[in-house]
Coordinates of C-alpha atoms in Angstrom, one line a residue:
M1 CA 77.5 85.6 128.3
H2 CA 77.2 85.3 132.1
R3 CA 75.4 88.0 134.1
R4 CA 77.5 91.0 134.9
N5 CA 77.2 92.8 138.2
F6 CA 77.9 96.5 138.4
F7 CA 78.7 99.2 140.9
E8 CA 79.7 102.8 140.8
L9 CA 83.1 103.7 142.2
L10 CA 84.3 107.3 142.5
G11 CA 82.0 108.2 139.5
A12 CA 83.4 105.4 137.3
V13 CA 81.5 102.3 136.1
A14 CA 83.3 99.2 137.3
V15 CA 82.5 95.9 135.7
I16 CA 82.6 92.3 137.0
G17 CA 81.4 89.2 135.1
G18 CA 78.7 89.3 132.3
C19 CA 75.7 91.5 131.7
T20 CA 73.3 90.0 129.2
E21 CA 70.0 88.9 130.6
K22 CA 67.4 86.5 129.2
Q23 CA 64.5 88.4 127.8
R24 CA 61.2 87.6 125.9
T25 CA 61.9 87.9 122.2
T26 CA 59.5 90.1 120.4
A27 CA 58.6 89.9 116.7
A28 CA 60.9 92.8 116.0
G29 CA 63.6 91.1 118.1
Q30 CA 63.3 87.9 116.0
L31 CA 63.6 90.1 112.9
V32 CA 67.1 91.1 113.9
G33 CA 67.9 88.0 116.0
T34 CA 70.9 86.7 114.1
P35 CA 73.8 88.4 112.2
E36 CA 72.4 87.2 108.9
K37 CA 69.0 88.7 109.8
R38 CA 70.6 92.0 110.9
E39 CA 72.5 92.2 107.6
R40 CA 69.3 91.6 105.6
Y41 CA 67.4 94.2 107.6
L42 CA 70.2 96.7 107.3
G43 CA 70.4 96.2 103.5
S44 CA 66.7 96.3 102.9
L45 CA 66.1 99.5 105.0
L46 CA 69.2 101.2 103.7
N47 CA 68.1 100.7 100.1
E48 CA 64.6 101.9 100.9
I49 CA 65.7 105.1 102.5
S50 CA 68.5 105.7 100.0
A51 CA 66.0 105.4 97.1
L52 CA 64.4 108.6 98.4
G53 CA 67.6 110.5 97.2
P54 CA 69.4 113.1 99.3
R55 CA 67.5 114.2 102.4
P56 CA 68.6 117.7 103.3
C57 CA 67.1 119.5 106.2
G58 CA 63.3 120.1 105.7
S59 CA 63.1 118.5 102.3
P60 CA 60.2 116.3 101.2
A61 CA 62.6 113.4 100.9
Y62 CA 63.7 113.9 104.5
L63 CA 60.0 113.8 105.7
R64 CA 59.5 110.5 103.8
G65 CA 62.6 109.1 105.5
A66 CA 61.3 110.2 108.9
E67 CA 58.1 108.3 108.2
I68 CA 60.0 105.2 107.4
I69 CA 62.0 105.4 110.6
R70 CA 58.8 106.0 112.6
R71 CA 57.3 102.9 111.1
E72 CA 60.3 100.8 112.0
M73 CA 60.6 102.1 115.5
A74 CA 56.9 101.3 116.0
R75 CA 57.7 97.6 115.4
S76 CA 59.3 97.3 118.8
L77 CA 58.8 100.5 120.9
P78 CA 55.5 101.2 122.7
R79 CA 55.8 105.0 122.2
V80 CA 57.0 106.6 119.0
E81 CA 56.4 110.2 118.0
F82 CA 57.4 113.1 115.8
D83 CA 59.1 116.0 117.5
R84 CA 57.9 118.8 115.2
F85 CA 59.4 122.2 114.7
S86 CA 59.6 124.9 112.1
F87 CA 62.6 126.7 110.6
E88 CA 63.7 128.7 107.5
R89 CA 64.7 126.1 104.9
W90 CA 67.6 126.6 102.5
T91 CA 67.5 124.8 99.2
L92 CA 69.6 124.8 96.0
L93 CA 67.8 125.4 92.7
G94 CA 69.5 123.8 89.7
E95 CA 73.1 123.1 89.0
P96 CA 75.8 125.4 90.4
E97 CA 78.6 126.7 88.1
L98 CA 82.1 127.9 88.8
Y99 CA 84.4 129.0 86.0
V100 CA 87.9 130.3 86.7
D101 CA 89.6 131.8 83.6
G102 CA 87.3 129.8 81.5
T103 CA 87.9 126.4 83.3
R104 CA 84.9 124.8 85.0
L105 CA 85.6 123.4 88.5
E106 CA 83.6 121.0 90.5
T107 CA 81.9 122.9 93.2
Y108 CA 79.2 122.7 95.9
P109 CA 77.7 125.9 97.4
G110 CA 77.7 126.2 101.1
H111 CA 74.3 125.4 102.5
G112 CA 72.8 128.4 104.4
T113 CA 74.8 130.9 102.4
S114 CA 73.2 133.3 99.9
G115 CA 72.8 132.5 96.2
T116 CA 73.8 134.6 93.2
P117 CA 71.5 136.7 91.0
P118 CA 70.0 134.7 88.1
E119 CA 72.6 136.0 85.8
G120 CA 75.4 134.9 88.1
I121 CA 78.4 136.8 89.4
E122 CA 81.5 137.9 87.5
G123 CA 84.7 139.2 89.2
V124 CA 88.3 138.5 89.7
L125 CA 89.9 135.9 91.9
V126 CA 91.8 137.4 94.9
K127 CA 93.6 135.9 97.9
I128 CA 92.1 136.9 101.3
D129 CA 92.5 136.0 104.9
E130 CA 89.2 135.5 106.7
G131 CA 89.7 132.6 108.9
K132 CA 89.0 129.4 106.9
L133 CA 88.3 131.5 103.8
K134 CA 91.4 132.1 101.8
Y135 CA 90.0 133.2 98.4
G136 CA 87.3 135.5 97.3
V137 CA 85.7 136.9 94.1
A138 CA 85.9 140.7 94.0
D139 CA 84.3 143.2 91.7
K140 CA 86.9 144.1 89.2
G141 CA 86.2 147.9 89.4
T142 CA 85.4 148.5 93.1
G143 CA 87.1 145.6 94.8
Q144 CA 83.9 144.8 96.7
M145 CA 83.8 141.2 97.8
L146 CA 81.0 139.3 95.9
A147 CA 81.6 135.7 96.9
Y148 CA 84.0 133.3 98.6
I149 CA 85.8 130.2 97.4
S150 CA 86.7 127.6 100.0
S151 CA 88.2 124.2 100.3
G152 CA 89.4 121.8 103.0
Y153 CA 88.8 118.3 101.6
E154 CA 90.4 116.4 98.7
K155 CA 87.3 116.7 96.6
A156 CA 84.5 119.3 96.6
V157 CA 81.9 118.8 99.3
P158 CA 79.1 120.9 100.7
L159 CA 80.1 122.8 103.8
P160 CA 77.6 124.8 105.9
Y161 CA 77.7 128.5 106.5
Y162 CA 78.8 128.1 110.2
F163 CA 81.8 126.1 109.1
F164 CA 83.3 129.4 108.1
D165 CA 82.1 131.3 111.2
K166 CA 79.7 133.2 109.0
P167 CA 76.0 133.9 109.7
V168 CA 73.2 132.4 107.7
K169 CA 72.6 134.2 104.3
S170 CA 76.2 135.4 104.2
L171 CA 77.9 135.9 100.9
P172 CA 77.7 133.0 98.4
T173 CA 80.4 130.4 99.2
F174 CA 81.6 127.9 96.6
N175 CA 83.4 124.9 98.0
I176 CA 86.0 123.1 95.8
G177 CA 88.4 120.2 96.3
D178 CA 92.0 120.6 97.5
V179 CA 92.9 119.0 94.1
D180 CA 92.0 122.3 92.5
M181 CA 93.8 124.5 94.9
P182 CA 97.1 124.8 93.0
F183 CA 95.1 126.1 90.0
I184 CA 93.2 128.5 92.3
E185 CA 96.4 129.8 93.9
K186 CA 98.0 130.6 90.5
A187 CA 94.8 132.1 89.2
A188 CA 94.5 134.4 92.3
A189 CA 98.1 135.6 91.9
E190 CA 97.2 136.6 88.4
R191 CA 93.7 138.0 89.2
K192 CA 92.1 135.8 86.7
P193 CA 88.4 136.3 85.8
V194 CA 85.7 134.2 87.7
R195 CA 82.1 133.5 86.7
L196 CA 79.9 131.7 89.2
S197 CA 76.2 131.0 89.6
A198 CA 74.1 129.2 92.2
Q199 CA 70.3 129.9 92.6
V200 CA 69.1 129.3 96.2
E201 CA 65.8 129.8 98.0
F202 CA 65.0 130.4 101.7
I203 CA 61.6 129.0 102.6
P204 CA 60.2 130.4 105.9
D205 CA 58.1 128.4 108.3
T206 CA 59.1 125.0 106.9
E207 CA 57.8 122.2 109.2
T208 CA 60.0 119.2 109.9
M209 CA 60.7 116.8 112.7
N210 CA 62.9 114.5 114.7
V211 CA 61.7 110.9 115.3
V212 CA 61.6 109.8 118.9
G213 CA 61.0 106.3 120.2
T214 CA 60.9 105.2 123.8
L215 CA 61.4 101.9 125.6
P216 CA 60.1 102.6 129.2
G217 CA 62.0 101.4 132.2
D218 CA 61.1 101.0 135.9
S219 CA 62.8 104.3 136.5
P220 CA 62.6 107.6 134.6
E221 CA 66.4 107.6 134.5
E222 CA 67.2 107.6 130.9
I223 CA 69.8 106.4 128.3
L224 CA 69.5 108.6 125.1
F225 CA 70.7 107.3 121.8
I226 CA 71.1 109.9 119.0
A227 CA 71.8 109.4 115.3
H228 CA 71.1 112.1 112.6
L229 CA 68.8 111.1 109.8
D230 CA 69.3 114.1 107.5
T231 CA 72.0 114.3 104.8
V232 CA 73.7 117.1 102.9
Y233 CA 72.0 118.0 99.6
N234 CA 74.2 116.1 97.2
T235 CA 74.2 112.6 98.6
V236 CA 71.9 109.9 100.0
G237 CA 74.4 109.6 102.9
A238 CA 74.4 105.9 103.3
N239 CA 77.4 105.9 105.7
D240 CA 76.7 109.5 107.0
N241 CA 74.5 108.7 108.6
T242 CA 71.7 106.4 107.4
A243 CA 73.4 103.2 108.4
S244 CA 74.0 104.5 111.9
V245 CA 70.3 105.3 112.3
I246 CA 69.4 101.8 111.2
V247 CA 71.9 100.3 113.7
M248 CA 70.1 102.4 116.4
V249 CA 66.8 101.0 115.3
I250 CA 68.2 97.4 115.4
I251 CA 69.4 98.0 118.9
A252 CA 65.8 99.2 119.8
H253 CA 64.4 96.0 118.4
A254 CA 66.9 93.8 120.2
L255 CA 66.3 95.5 123.6
S256 CA 62.5 95.2 123.3
G257 CA 60.6 92.5 125.1
M258 CA 61.1 93.1 128.8
K259 CA 61.2 95.9 131.3
H260 CA 64.6 97.3 132.5
K261 CA 65.6 99.6 135.3
K262 CA 66.2 102.5 133.0
T263 CA 64.2 104.1 130.2
V264 CA 65.9 104.1 126.8
T265 CA 65.1 106.8 124.2
F266 CA 66.1 106.6 120.5
L267 CA 66.3 110.0 118.8
A268 CA 66.7 110.2 115.0
T269 CA 67.5 113.9 114.5
E270 CA 66.8 116.4 111.7
G271 CA 69.3 119.1 110.8
E272 CA 72.6 117.8 112.1
E273 CA 74.0 119.1 108.8
Y274 CA 72.3 122.4 109.4
N275 CA 73.6 123.7 112.7
K276 CA 72.2 120.8 114.7
I277 CA 68.7 122.4 114.8
G278 CA 66.8 119.1 115.5
A279 CA 69.0 118.3 118.5
V280 CA 68.7 121.9 119.7
N281 CA 64.9 121.7 119.4
Y282 CA 64.6 118.4 121.3
A283 CA 66.9 119.4 124.1
E284 CA 64.9 122.7 124.5
R285 CA 61.7 120.8 124.6
R286 CA 63.0 118.4 127.2
R287 CA 64.0 121.4 129.4
R288 CA 60.5 123.0 128.9
E289 CA 58.9 119.7 129.9
K290 CA 61.2 119.5 132.9
T291 CA 62.4 116.0 131.9
F292 CA 65.9 116.9 130.7
G293 CA 67.2 115.9 134.2
H294 CA 66.1 112.3 133.5
I295 CA 68.8 111.9 130.9
R296 CA 71.8 110.2 132.6
Y297 CA 73.7 108.7 129.6
L298 CA 74.0 109.9 126.0
V299 CA 75.4 108.0 123.0
N300 CA 75.7 109.9 119.7
F301 CA 76.3 107.7 116.6
D302 CA 77.8 109.6 113.6
S303 CA 79.1 107.3 110.8
L304 CA 79.6 103.9 112.4
T305 CA 80.5 102.2 109.1
W306 CA 83.7 103.9 107.9
G307 CA 85.7 101.0 109.3
Q308 CA 86.0 98.3 112.0
D309 CA 87.8 100.6 114.4
L310 CA 85.3 102.4 116.6
Q311 CA 86.3 105.9 117.5
I312 CA 84.9 106.7 120.9
S313 CA 85.2 110.1 122.6
S314 CA 84.2 110.6 126.2
R315 CA 85.5 112.5 129.2
D316 CA 84.2 109.6 131.4
E317 CA 86.9 107.1 132.1
G318 CA 84.4 104.6 133.5
L319 CA 82.4 104.5 130.3
R320 CA 85.5 104.1 128.2
N321 CA 86.6 101.2 130.5
L322 CA 83.2 99.7 130.1
I323 CA 83.4 99.8 126.3
G324 CA 86.9 98.3 126.5
S325 CA 85.6 95.5 128.6
I326 CA 82.7 94.7 126.3
D327 CA 85.1 94.7 123.3
R328 CA 87.4 92.2 125.0
E329 CA 84.6 89.9 126.1
L330 CA 82.9 89.8 122.7
D331 CA 86.2 89.6 120.9
I332 CA 85.0 92.3 118.4
P333 CA 87.0 92.7 115.2
G334 CA 88.9 96.0 114.9
T335 CA 90.5 98.0 117.7
P336 CA 88.4 100.7 119.4
N337 CA 90.1 104.0 120.0
L338 CA 89.0 105.2 123.4
K339 CA 89.7 108.9 123.5
D340 CA 89.5 111.3 126.4
G341 CA 87.6 113.6 124.1
D342 CA 84.3 115.6 124.0
G343 CA 81.4 113.2 124.3
F344 CA 79.0 116.1 123.6
A345 CA 80.2 116.8 120.0
L346 CA 77.9 117.8 117.2
D347 CA 74.3 116.6 118.0
G348 CA 75.3 116.0 121.6
R349 CA 76.2 119.6 122.1
P350 CA 72.7 120.9 123.1
F351 CA 72.7 118.2 125.9
R352 CA 75.9 119.4 127.5
D353 CA 75.3 119.1 131.3
D354 CA 77.4 117.9 134.2
S355 CA 74.7 115.3 135.1
I356 CA 75.0 113.5 131.8
R357 CA 77.7 111.0 130.9
A358 CA 78.2 111.4 127.2
M359 CA 79.9 109.5 124.4
Y360 CA 80.4 110.4 120.7
V361 CA 81.0 107.5 118.4
N362 CA 82.1 107.1 114.8
S363 CA 84.6 104.8 113.1
T364 CA 87.6 104.5 110.8
G365 CA 89.8 101.9 109.1
F366 CA 88.5 101.0 105.6
G367 CA 89.4 104.3 103.8
N368 CA 85.9 104.6 102.4
D369 CA 85.4 107.9 104.2
V370 CA 86.7 109.5 100.9
V371 CA 83.0 109.4 99.9
W372 CA 82.0 111.6 102.9
H373 CA 79.5 114.2 101.7
R374 CA 79.9 113.0 98.1
P375 CA 77.4 111.5 95.7
D376 CA 79.0 108.1 95.9
D377 CA 78.2 107.6 99.6
T378 CA 75.7 104.9 98.5
P379 CA 74.5 101.6 100.0
E380 CA 77.0 99.5 98.1
N381 CA 79.8 101.4 100.0
V382 CA 78.4 100.4 103.4
P383 CA 80.3 97.5 105.0
A384 CA 77.7 95.4 106.9
D385 CA 80.3 94.0 109.2
C386 CA 81.0 97.5 110.6
A387 CA 77.3 98.0 111.3
E388 CA 77.4 94.6 113.1
I389 CA 80.2 95.8 115.3
G390 CA 78.3 98.9 116.3
F391 CA 75.3 96.8 117.1
L392 CA 77.1 94.2 119.2
V393 CA 79.1 96.7 121.3
F394 CA 76.3 99.2 121.9
S395 CA 73.4 96.7 122.4
E396 CA 75.5 95.2 125.2
Y397 CA 76.5 98.6 126.4
A398 CA 72.9 99.6 126.7
R399 CA 72.0 96.4 128.6
C400 CA 74.8 97.0 131.0
L401 CA 73.7 100.6 131.7
M402 CA 70.0 99.5 132.0
E403 CA 70.9 97.2 134.9
I404 CA 73.0 99.6 137.0

C-alpha cells in the first residue's frame, strides 16, 4: 500500500492515501511474515496453550499459559513483564450434580458463588423473582432459600456471581441450559424435589499475573491492546479468548523492527471471566505510576474468531471511519459492523477516561459461537481465516495510529 497521511479534524481521524511504511523485518516478523506462516503460528501456539486444559483465574494452568505468552512476546518486544497481584481464588472441586425430581440435568455452578455442604442440598423447586434469577431451591419445611437455578443460554454454561448482581460467596447458583427450562417450569409449579451438590474452595492470597509487553516509540503516547488470557473453568477457550491473544502477539511481531512515534503496549489479562480483576489491577497500577495519562488509544479483543464479520463498538466516529477505510482498502472478507457503542466494555471498563479513544472488538458470522463457554470450544473450532482478518485490520490500524 502507499503511505497514508493523517490529520485530526474536530476530534476525528481523517484518512488520505496509504499508511504502511517499510520496516526492518525481525526474526519474529519473519515468523509471521506471510498468511501461511501466520496460520501455522496460530495453530501451533493454540494447540500448545489449549493442551494445558481450562485456565480459570489463578489456576496453575493459567500460570503456565502466561509463561508461554511471555515467552512469545519476548521474541519481538524489548520489554516484557508479569504484572503480579493477589486475590482470593475460587475453584470447583469434583463434578457438580443437579437432580430435579430424580432427573439429572447438565449444570455448571456459577464461579464465585458458594458451594454446598459435602452431603449436598435437598429442597423443593420454587419460582422466584430476583432479577435474572427466576428459580430457587427452598427448604421444604421453612421455605428458606438454599440455592438458585439460572439459565440464559441454549446449553448450560458457567456464569459468574456478578452476572446475577450478587456478591462473591452468595448462595450456590447452578446454571442450566434453556433447553431444560420447560422441564424446570413444570417442576417448579409442582414443587418437585431437588438434590444438588457442588464442592468449591476459596483460596486466599493466590498470586497471579497479567502479561505486559511494550514496543517503545519516540513518544510516551500509547496505544494499548488488550486480550484476556483466562478462560472459564470448563473449557480451553480456544475462541474465547486464546486465539485473540495469539492474534495480538502476531501483531506485536509484525510491528517490531523499527521505531514509531507512539509506544504500543500489549496486555494479556488475567481474570476477565472473574470480574475483570486483571484489567482493574493494571489500570490501578498505571494510575499509581502516573503513566495512565500516556494511554491515548485502547483496543480490546474479545473473541475475534466467531466469524468473518468484525463487530466493532466505539463512541469515536473517527476511529470507526478509519476501520472502515482500512477494510475497504484491504478488501477484507466479511462485513464489519461499526457500532456507536461502548468501546470501554468488559476489560476496557477500568480504563474509562475522556482522554482515551477506545474500541471493543469481537466477531460473528459462522455460528460457531454456540460453543461459547462450552467444553467444545477447542482449537479445531477456530477458523484461521477469521484470525487473519483480525490481524490484517488491526496491524494496519496500529500502524496508522503510530504515525499520527
